[in-house]
Short mmCIF file of C-alpha atoms and ligand atoms in Angstrom, two decimals:
data_model
loop_
_atom_site.label_atom_id
_atom_site.label_comp_id
_atom_site.label_asym_id
_atom_site.label_seq_id
_atom_site.Cartn_x
_atom_site.Cartn_y
_atom_site.Cartn_z
CA MET A 1482 -1.08 9.43 -21.32
CA ARG A 1483 1.04 7.41 -18.86
CA ILE A 1484 -0.68 6.95 -15.50
CA ASP A 1485 0.72 5.19 -12.38
CA LEU A 1486 -1.72 4.98 -9.51
CA HIS A 1487 0.25 3.27 -6.73
CA THR A 1488 3.44 4.73 -5.20
CA HIS A 1489 5.01 5.06 -1.72
CA SER A 1490 7.17 7.90 -0.44
CA SER A 1491 9.31 8.27 2.72
CA VAL A 1492 6.11 9.33 4.51
CA SER A 1493 5.49 5.59 4.73
CA ASP A 1494 7.86 2.88 3.49
CA GLY A 1495 9.28 4.38 0.30
CA THR A 1496 12.70 5.95 0.27
CA GLU A 1497 12.06 9.22 -1.68
CA SER A 1498 10.43 12.28 -0.20
CA PRO A 1499 7.07 13.11 -1.85
CA ALA A 1500 8.79 15.93 -3.80
CA ASP A 1501 11.56 13.58 -5.08
CA LEU A 1502 8.92 10.95 -5.95
CA LEU A 1503 7.06 13.47 -8.14
CA ALA A 1504 10.30 14.46 -9.81
CA SER A 1505 10.97 10.75 -10.50
CA ALA A 1506 7.46 10.39 -11.92
CA GLN A 1507 8.01 13.27 -14.29
CA ALA A 1508 11.48 12.08 -15.29
CA ALA A 1509 9.95 8.67 -16.11
CA GLY A 1510 7.53 10.43 -18.48
CA LEU A 1511 4.39 10.02 -16.45
CA ASP A 1512 1.42 12.35 -16.94
CA ALA A 1513 -0.36 11.34 -13.78
CA VAL A 1514 0.72 9.66 -10.54
CA ALA A 1515 -1.12 8.76 -7.35
CA LEU A 1516 0.67 9.07 -3.99
CA THR A 1517 -0.61 6.09 -1.97
CA ASP A 1518 1.37 5.89 1.23
CA HIS A 1519 0.34 3.21 3.76
CA ASP A 1520 -2.30 4.41 6.27
CA THR A 1521 -1.49 8.12 6.05
CA THR A 1522 -2.32 11.26 4.09
CA ALA A 1523 0.71 13.13 5.53
CA GLY A 1524 2.32 13.36 2.07
CA TRP A 1525 -0.65 15.06 0.35
CA SER A 1526 0.08 18.68 1.24
CA ILE A 1527 3.83 18.20 0.52
CA ALA A 1528 2.98 16.71 -2.86
CA GLU A 1529 0.55 19.50 -3.67
CA ALA A 1530 3.16 22.14 -2.91
CA ALA A 1531 6.01 20.33 -4.74
CA ARG A 1532 4.02 19.21 -7.83
CA PRO A 1533 5.96 19.85 -11.06
CA HIS A 1534 4.07 21.73 -13.75
CA GLY A 1535 2.27 19.42 -16.14
CA LEU A 1536 2.03 16.44 -13.75
CA THR A 1537 -1.38 15.44 -12.37
CA VAL A 1538 -1.19 14.14 -8.80
CA VAL A 1539 -3.98 12.02 -7.35
CA PRO A 1540 -4.14 12.11 -3.54
CA GLY A 1541 -4.52 8.52 -2.34
CA MET A 1542 -3.58 6.00 0.27
CA GLU A 1543 -3.15 2.26 0.75
CA LEU A 1544 -5.15 1.00 3.73
CA SER A 1545 -3.93 -2.13 5.60
CA CYS A 1546 -6.89 -4.54 5.82
CA ARG A 1547 -7.81 -8.15 6.54
CA TRP A 1548 -10.29 -10.56 5.08
CA PHE A 1549 -11.81 -13.14 7.43
CA PRO A 1550 -12.35 -16.49 5.68
CA ASP A 1551 -14.76 -18.97 7.38
CA ASP A 1552 -12.22 -21.72 7.77
CA GLN A 1553 -8.73 -20.07 7.91
CA PRO A 1554 -6.88 -17.34 9.74
CA PRO A 1555 -7.38 -13.79 8.39
CA ILE A 1556 -5.76 -12.96 5.10
CA SER A 1557 -3.92 -9.60 4.72
CA VAL A 1558 -5.36 -7.48 1.94
CA HIS A 1559 -4.47 -3.99 0.82
CA LEU A 1560 -7.02 -1.44 -0.25
CA LEU A 1561 -6.07 1.55 -2.43
CA ALA A 1562 -8.22 4.59 -1.82
CA TYR A 1563 -8.32 7.67 -4.06
CA LEU A 1564 -9.76 11.16 -3.76
CA PHE A 1565 -11.38 10.75 -0.37
CA ASP A 1566 -11.96 13.52 2.19
CA PRO A 1567 -8.99 13.33 4.57
CA THR A 1568 -10.99 15.01 7.33
CA HIS A 1569 -13.78 12.39 7.45
CA PRO A 1570 -13.75 11.63 11.21
CA GLY A 1571 -14.40 7.86 11.16
CA PHE A 1572 -11.86 7.22 8.43
CA SER A 1573 -9.22 9.46 9.93
CA ALA A 1574 -9.64 7.80 13.33
CA GLU A 1575 -9.14 4.34 11.72
CA ARG A 1576 -5.92 5.51 9.97
CA ALA A 1577 -4.64 6.81 13.31
CA ARG A 1578 -5.43 3.48 14.96
CA LEU A 1579 -3.49 1.63 12.23
CA ARG A 1580 -0.44 3.89 12.65
CA ASP A 1581 -0.44 3.22 16.43
CA GLU A 1582 -0.80 -0.46 15.63
CA ARG A 1583 2.23 -0.29 13.32
CA LEU A 1584 4.33 1.32 16.08
CA GLU A 1585 3.36 -1.25 18.66
CA ARG A 1586 3.92 -4.25 16.40
CA GLY A 1587 7.17 -2.84 14.95
CA GLU A 1588 8.54 -2.44 18.44
CA ARG A 1589 7.65 -6.05 19.26
CA ILE A 1590 9.40 -7.35 16.11
CA VAL A 1591 12.55 -5.29 16.88
CA ALA A 1592 12.53 -6.36 20.55
CA ALA A 1593 12.44 -10.04 19.54
CA LEU A 1594 15.28 -9.51 17.07
CA ALA A 1595 17.35 -7.58 19.65
CA ASP A 1596 16.72 -10.35 22.24
CA ASP A 1597 18.36 -12.77 19.87
CA GLY A 1598 21.39 -10.52 19.42
CA TYR A 1599 20.52 -8.68 16.19
CA PRO A 1600 21.92 -5.16 16.51
CA VAL A 1601 18.76 -3.11 15.80
CA SER A 1602 17.38 -0.25 17.84
CA TRP A 1603 13.68 0.65 17.82
CA SER A 1604 14.17 4.28 18.87
CA ARG A 1605 16.63 4.79 16.00
CA ILE A 1606 14.20 3.30 13.50
CA VAL A 1607 11.39 5.56 14.64
CA GLU A 1608 13.65 8.57 14.71
CA ARG A 1609 14.62 7.98 11.15
CA SER A 1610 11.09 7.40 9.84
CA ASP A 1611 9.85 10.45 8.04
CA GLY A 1612 6.16 10.29 8.88
CA GLY A 1613 5.96 7.84 11.73
CA VAL A 1614 4.28 5.20 9.56
CA VAL A 1615 6.73 2.44 10.34
CA GLY A 1616 6.68 -0.87 8.51
CA ARG A 1617 8.86 -3.96 8.05
CA PRO A 1618 10.87 -2.13 5.32
CA HIS A 1619 12.21 0.22 7.99
CA ILE A 1620 13.36 -2.73 10.10
CA ALA A 1621 14.81 -4.29 6.89
CA ARG A 1622 16.90 -1.17 6.23
CA ALA A 1623 18.15 -1.17 9.79
CA LEU A 1624 19.24 -4.83 9.38
CA VAL A 1625 21.04 -3.89 6.11
CA GLU A 1626 22.80 -0.98 7.76
CA ALA A 1627 23.83 -3.23 10.69
CA GLY A 1628 25.40 -5.56 8.14
CA VAL A 1629 23.13 -8.47 9.10
CA VAL A 1630 21.78 -8.88 5.58
CA ASP A 1631 22.88 -7.43 2.26
CA SER A 1632 19.53 -6.10 0.97
CA VAL A 1633 15.95 -5.21 2.01
CA ASP A 1634 14.78 -8.15 -0.07
CA HIS A 1635 17.22 -10.46 1.73
CA ALA A 1636 15.87 -9.22 5.09
CA PHE A 1637 12.32 -10.12 4.03
CA GLY A 1638 13.51 -13.47 2.71
CA THR A 1639 15.21 -14.47 5.95
CA LEU A 1640 13.97 -12.59 9.09
CA LEU A 1641 10.87 -10.52 8.26
CA HIS A 1642 8.59 -12.71 6.10
CA HIS A 1643 5.23 -13.61 7.55
CA ARG A 1644 6.25 -17.14 8.56
CA SER A 1645 9.39 -15.94 10.38
CA PRO A 1646 9.51 -16.50 14.18
CA TYR A 1647 10.00 -12.74 14.50
CA TYR A 1648 6.87 -11.87 12.57
CA VAL A 1649 4.06 -10.11 14.45
CA ALA A 1650 0.74 -9.53 12.69
CA LYS A 1651 -0.98 -6.14 12.80
CA ILE A 1652 -4.65 -5.79 13.75
CA ASP A 1653 -5.65 -4.42 10.35
CA THR A 1654 -9.06 -3.08 9.37
CA ASP A 1655 -11.80 -5.50 8.29
CA VAL A 1656 -11.73 -4.91 4.57
CA ARG A 1657 -15.51 -4.48 4.29
CA GLU A 1658 -15.37 -1.76 6.96
CA GLY A 1659 -12.42 -0.21 5.14
CA ILE A 1660 -14.35 -0.10 1.87
CA GLN A 1661 -17.32 1.43 3.58
CA LEU A 1662 -15.13 4.09 5.23
CA VAL A 1663 -13.48 5.05 1.93
CA ARG A 1664 -16.93 5.35 0.27
CA ALA A 1665 -18.34 7.32 3.17
CA ALA A 1666 -15.43 9.75 2.75
CA GLY A 1667 -16.23 10.15 -0.94
CA GLY A 1668 -13.25 8.03 -2.10
CA VAL A 1669 -12.71 5.33 -4.68
CA PRO A 1670 -11.68 1.92 -3.16
CA VAL A 1671 -9.56 -0.33 -5.41
CA PHE A 1672 -8.35 -3.80 -4.32
CA ALA A 1673 -4.50 -3.68 -4.49
CA HIS A 1674 -2.45 -6.61 -5.87
CA GLY A 1675 -5.38 -8.92 -5.04
CA LEU A 1676 -3.99 -12.18 -6.43
CA ALA A 1677 -0.31 -11.71 -5.73
CA THR A 1678 0.34 -15.32 -4.56
CA LYS A 1679 4.02 -14.55 -4.29
CA ARG A 1680 3.22 -12.28 -1.33
CA GLY A 1681 1.26 -14.93 0.66
CA ARG A 1682 -2.25 -16.31 0.88
CA VAL A 1683 -4.82 -14.60 -1.33
CA VAL A 1684 -8.58 -14.38 -1.24
CA GLY A 1685 -11.05 -16.24 -3.52
CA ASP A 1686 -13.58 -14.92 -5.95
CA SER A 1687 -16.39 -14.99 -3.36
CA ALA A 1688 -14.39 -12.59 -1.16
CA VAL A 1689 -14.05 -10.22 -4.08
CA ALA A 1690 -17.79 -10.45 -4.67
CA ALA A 1691 -18.41 -9.63 -0.97
CA MET A 1692 -16.05 -6.65 -1.25
CA VAL A 1693 -17.99 -5.41 -4.31
CA GLU A 1694 -21.16 -5.75 -2.27
CA ALA A 1695 -19.56 -3.52 0.39
CA GLY A 1696 -18.78 -0.87 -2.23
CA LEU A 1697 -15.47 -1.80 -3.89
CA LEU A 1698 -15.13 0.00 -7.24
CA GLY A 1699 -11.99 -1.35 -8.83
CA LEU A 1700 -9.31 -4.01 -9.10
CA GLU A 1701 -5.57 -3.45 -9.54
CA VAL A 1702 -4.84 -5.89 -12.35
CA ASP A 1703 -1.44 -4.99 -13.75
CA HIS A 1704 0.96 -5.10 -10.81
CA PRO A 1705 4.61 -6.31 -10.80
CA ASP A 1706 3.74 -9.09 -8.30
CA HIS A 1707 0.92 -10.57 -10.51
CA SER A 1708 1.62 -13.34 -12.99
CA ALA A 1709 0.05 -13.36 -16.45
CA ASP A 1710 -2.56 -15.88 -15.25
CA GLU A 1711 -3.36 -13.80 -12.16
CA ARG A 1712 -3.84 -10.70 -14.32
CA ALA A 1713 -6.12 -12.59 -16.70
CA HIS A 1714 -8.27 -13.91 -13.86
CA LEU A 1715 -8.65 -10.45 -12.30
CA ARG A 1716 -9.43 -8.87 -15.65
CA GLY A 1717 -12.20 -11.42 -16.10
CA LEU A 1718 -13.62 -10.71 -12.66
CA ALA A 1719 -13.54 -6.95 -13.30
CA ALA A 1720 -15.40 -7.43 -16.61
CA ASP A 1721 -18.00 -9.72 -14.93
CA MET A 1722 -18.63 -7.29 -12.10
CA GLY A 1723 -18.30 -4.00 -13.97
CA LEU A 1724 -15.26 -2.80 -12.03
CA ILE A 1725 -12.57 -0.26 -12.86
CA VAL A 1726 -9.25 -1.85 -13.87
CA THR A 1727 -5.95 -0.26 -12.86
CA GLY A 1728 -2.26 -0.91 -13.48
CA SER A 1729 0.50 0.48 -11.29
CA SER A 1730 4.07 -0.03 -10.16
CA ASP A 1731 3.74 0.00 -6.34
CA TYR A 1732 6.98 2.03 -6.45
CA HIS A 1733 8.91 2.15 -3.14
CA GLY A 1734 12.08 3.99 -4.24
CA ALA A 1735 15.21 2.01 -3.38
CA ASN A 1736 13.31 -0.36 -1.07
CA LYS A 1737 12.27 -2.36 -4.14
CA THR A 1738 13.78 -2.86 -7.58
CA THR A 1739 10.58 -1.90 -9.46
CA PRO A 1740 10.88 1.41 -11.33
CA ILE A 1741 8.11 3.98 -11.22
CA GLY A 1742 5.71 3.52 -14.16
CA ALA A 1743 6.51 -0.18 -14.41
CA CYS A 1744 2.79 -0.84 -14.89
CA THR A 1745 0.25 1.79 -15.94
CA THR A 1746 -3.52 2.49 -16.03
CA ASP A 1747 -5.58 3.10 -19.18
CA PRO A 1748 -6.80 6.72 -19.57
CA ASP A 1749 -10.49 5.70 -19.72
CA GLN A 1750 -10.14 3.80 -16.42
CA PHE A 1751 -8.35 6.82 -14.91
CA GLU A 1752 -11.28 9.01 -16.02
CA ALA A 1753 -13.69 6.61 -14.26
CA ILE A 1754 -11.73 7.05 -11.04
CA LEU A 1755 -11.71 10.84 -11.38
CA ALA A 1756 -15.50 10.79 -11.98
CA ALA A 1757 -16.17 8.54 -8.97
CA GLY A 1758 -13.99 10.40 -6.41
CA THR A 1759 -15.84 13.22 -4.71
CA GLY A 1760 -14.03 13.64 -1.38
CA SER A 1761 -11.02 15.60 -2.72
CA ALA A 1762 -9.71 16.82 -6.03
CA PRO A 1763 -6.57 15.88 -7.96
CA PHE A 1764 -3.72 18.39 -7.97
CA ARG A 1765 -3.32 19.54 -11.55
CA ASP A 1766 -2.72 22.55 -13.76
P1 AMP B 2553 4.23 -4.15 6.80
O1 AMP B 2553 3.27 -3.11 6.20
O2 AMP B 2553 5.01 -3.59 7.92
O3 AMP B 2553 3.58 -5.49 7.12
O4 AMP B 2553 5.28 -4.42 5.62
C1 AMP B 2553 4.84 -4.81 4.38
C2 AMP B 2553 5.51 -3.96 3.32
O5 AMP B 2553 6.81 -4.52 3.11
C3 AMP B 2553 4.82 -3.96 1.98
O6 AMP B 2553 4.07 -2.80 1.81
C4 AMP B 2553 5.92 -3.92 0.99
O7 AMP B 2553 6.17 -2.61 0.66
C5 AMP B 2553 7.19 -4.36 1.78
N1 AMP B 2553 7.72 -5.61 1.32
C6 AMP B 2553 7.20 -6.86 1.38
N2 AMP B 2553 8.07 -7.76 0.88
C7 AMP B 2553 9.18 -7.10 0.44
C8 AMP B 2553 10.42 -7.45 -0.18
N3 AMP B 2553 10.70 -8.75 -0.47
N4 AMP B 2553 11.27 -6.48 -0.48
C9 AMP B 2553 10.99 -5.20 -0.17
N5 AMP B 2553 9.85 -4.81 0.39
C10 AMP B 2553 8.97 -5.74 0.71
FE1 FE B 2554 4.84 -0.93 1.24
FE1 FE B 2555 0.35 -3.24 -0.83
ZN1 ZN B 2556 1.79 -0.55 -2.02
#
């Protein structure tokens, strides 16, 4: 069994439609894949309808969250959520708030770039987004197409990283509230790429313990952005705290160089997720 539990389609900031993403998953020899677009479930019904025979599809999402340390500015953390009830009112309202927040902040980033003469248009970016969940990768692609930079990665390295003068933070969900909402909706919350120091500041062990207290059920250990030491540390934490361990690619189509299935989850850990998720069912034969 090959299982990849973290992928993004064009409904958020990936480049493949949900149907194409599932075809890629099958072509890569995966048996199960989770669709985890940022802050939206808009791809679920499309994925259910387009699912190729023999592939198990886990409906999921990646929620944009923040951790508030005592002595530093908030740290961005991402929370994977699997098998929750998409109609849970509190959770669905929070997702809608995050999508609005993305639109407002994306427009501010683009306005600042345009003020400095970069040829990017916010209305064109929104028009071309498939599900309205706009993120910095959409702005990066617009900069590539305008010939300002030669790749999405280059756009992040120069104009869109979190220390850039053009960067605007989003008001993301307090991660403890996010975890509680996922659990209230019958879902399985897993801390995504929790120690990926290459992405920015990361939280300490005490924050992970507080997240577990709030109801966190798993840690994403094998992720392309984690070093061997970071994986070992997370694996130790998961063992100490009795958490589910996952491995996934965080596939974004052509927006990143990582192939689908680059990291995978052990079947027994996948079974634990299926057993814990009660808000919705996987799409399978
Ligand atoms: P946002 O959600 O708008 O803050 O944008 C963050 C997203 O940008 C993440 O989910 C990643 O998918 C993507 N991202 C971050 N760094 C890079 C990079 N160097 N190359 C491509 N995508 C990136
Ligand atoms: Fe992303
Ligand atoms: Fe993420
Ligand atoms: Zn992701």
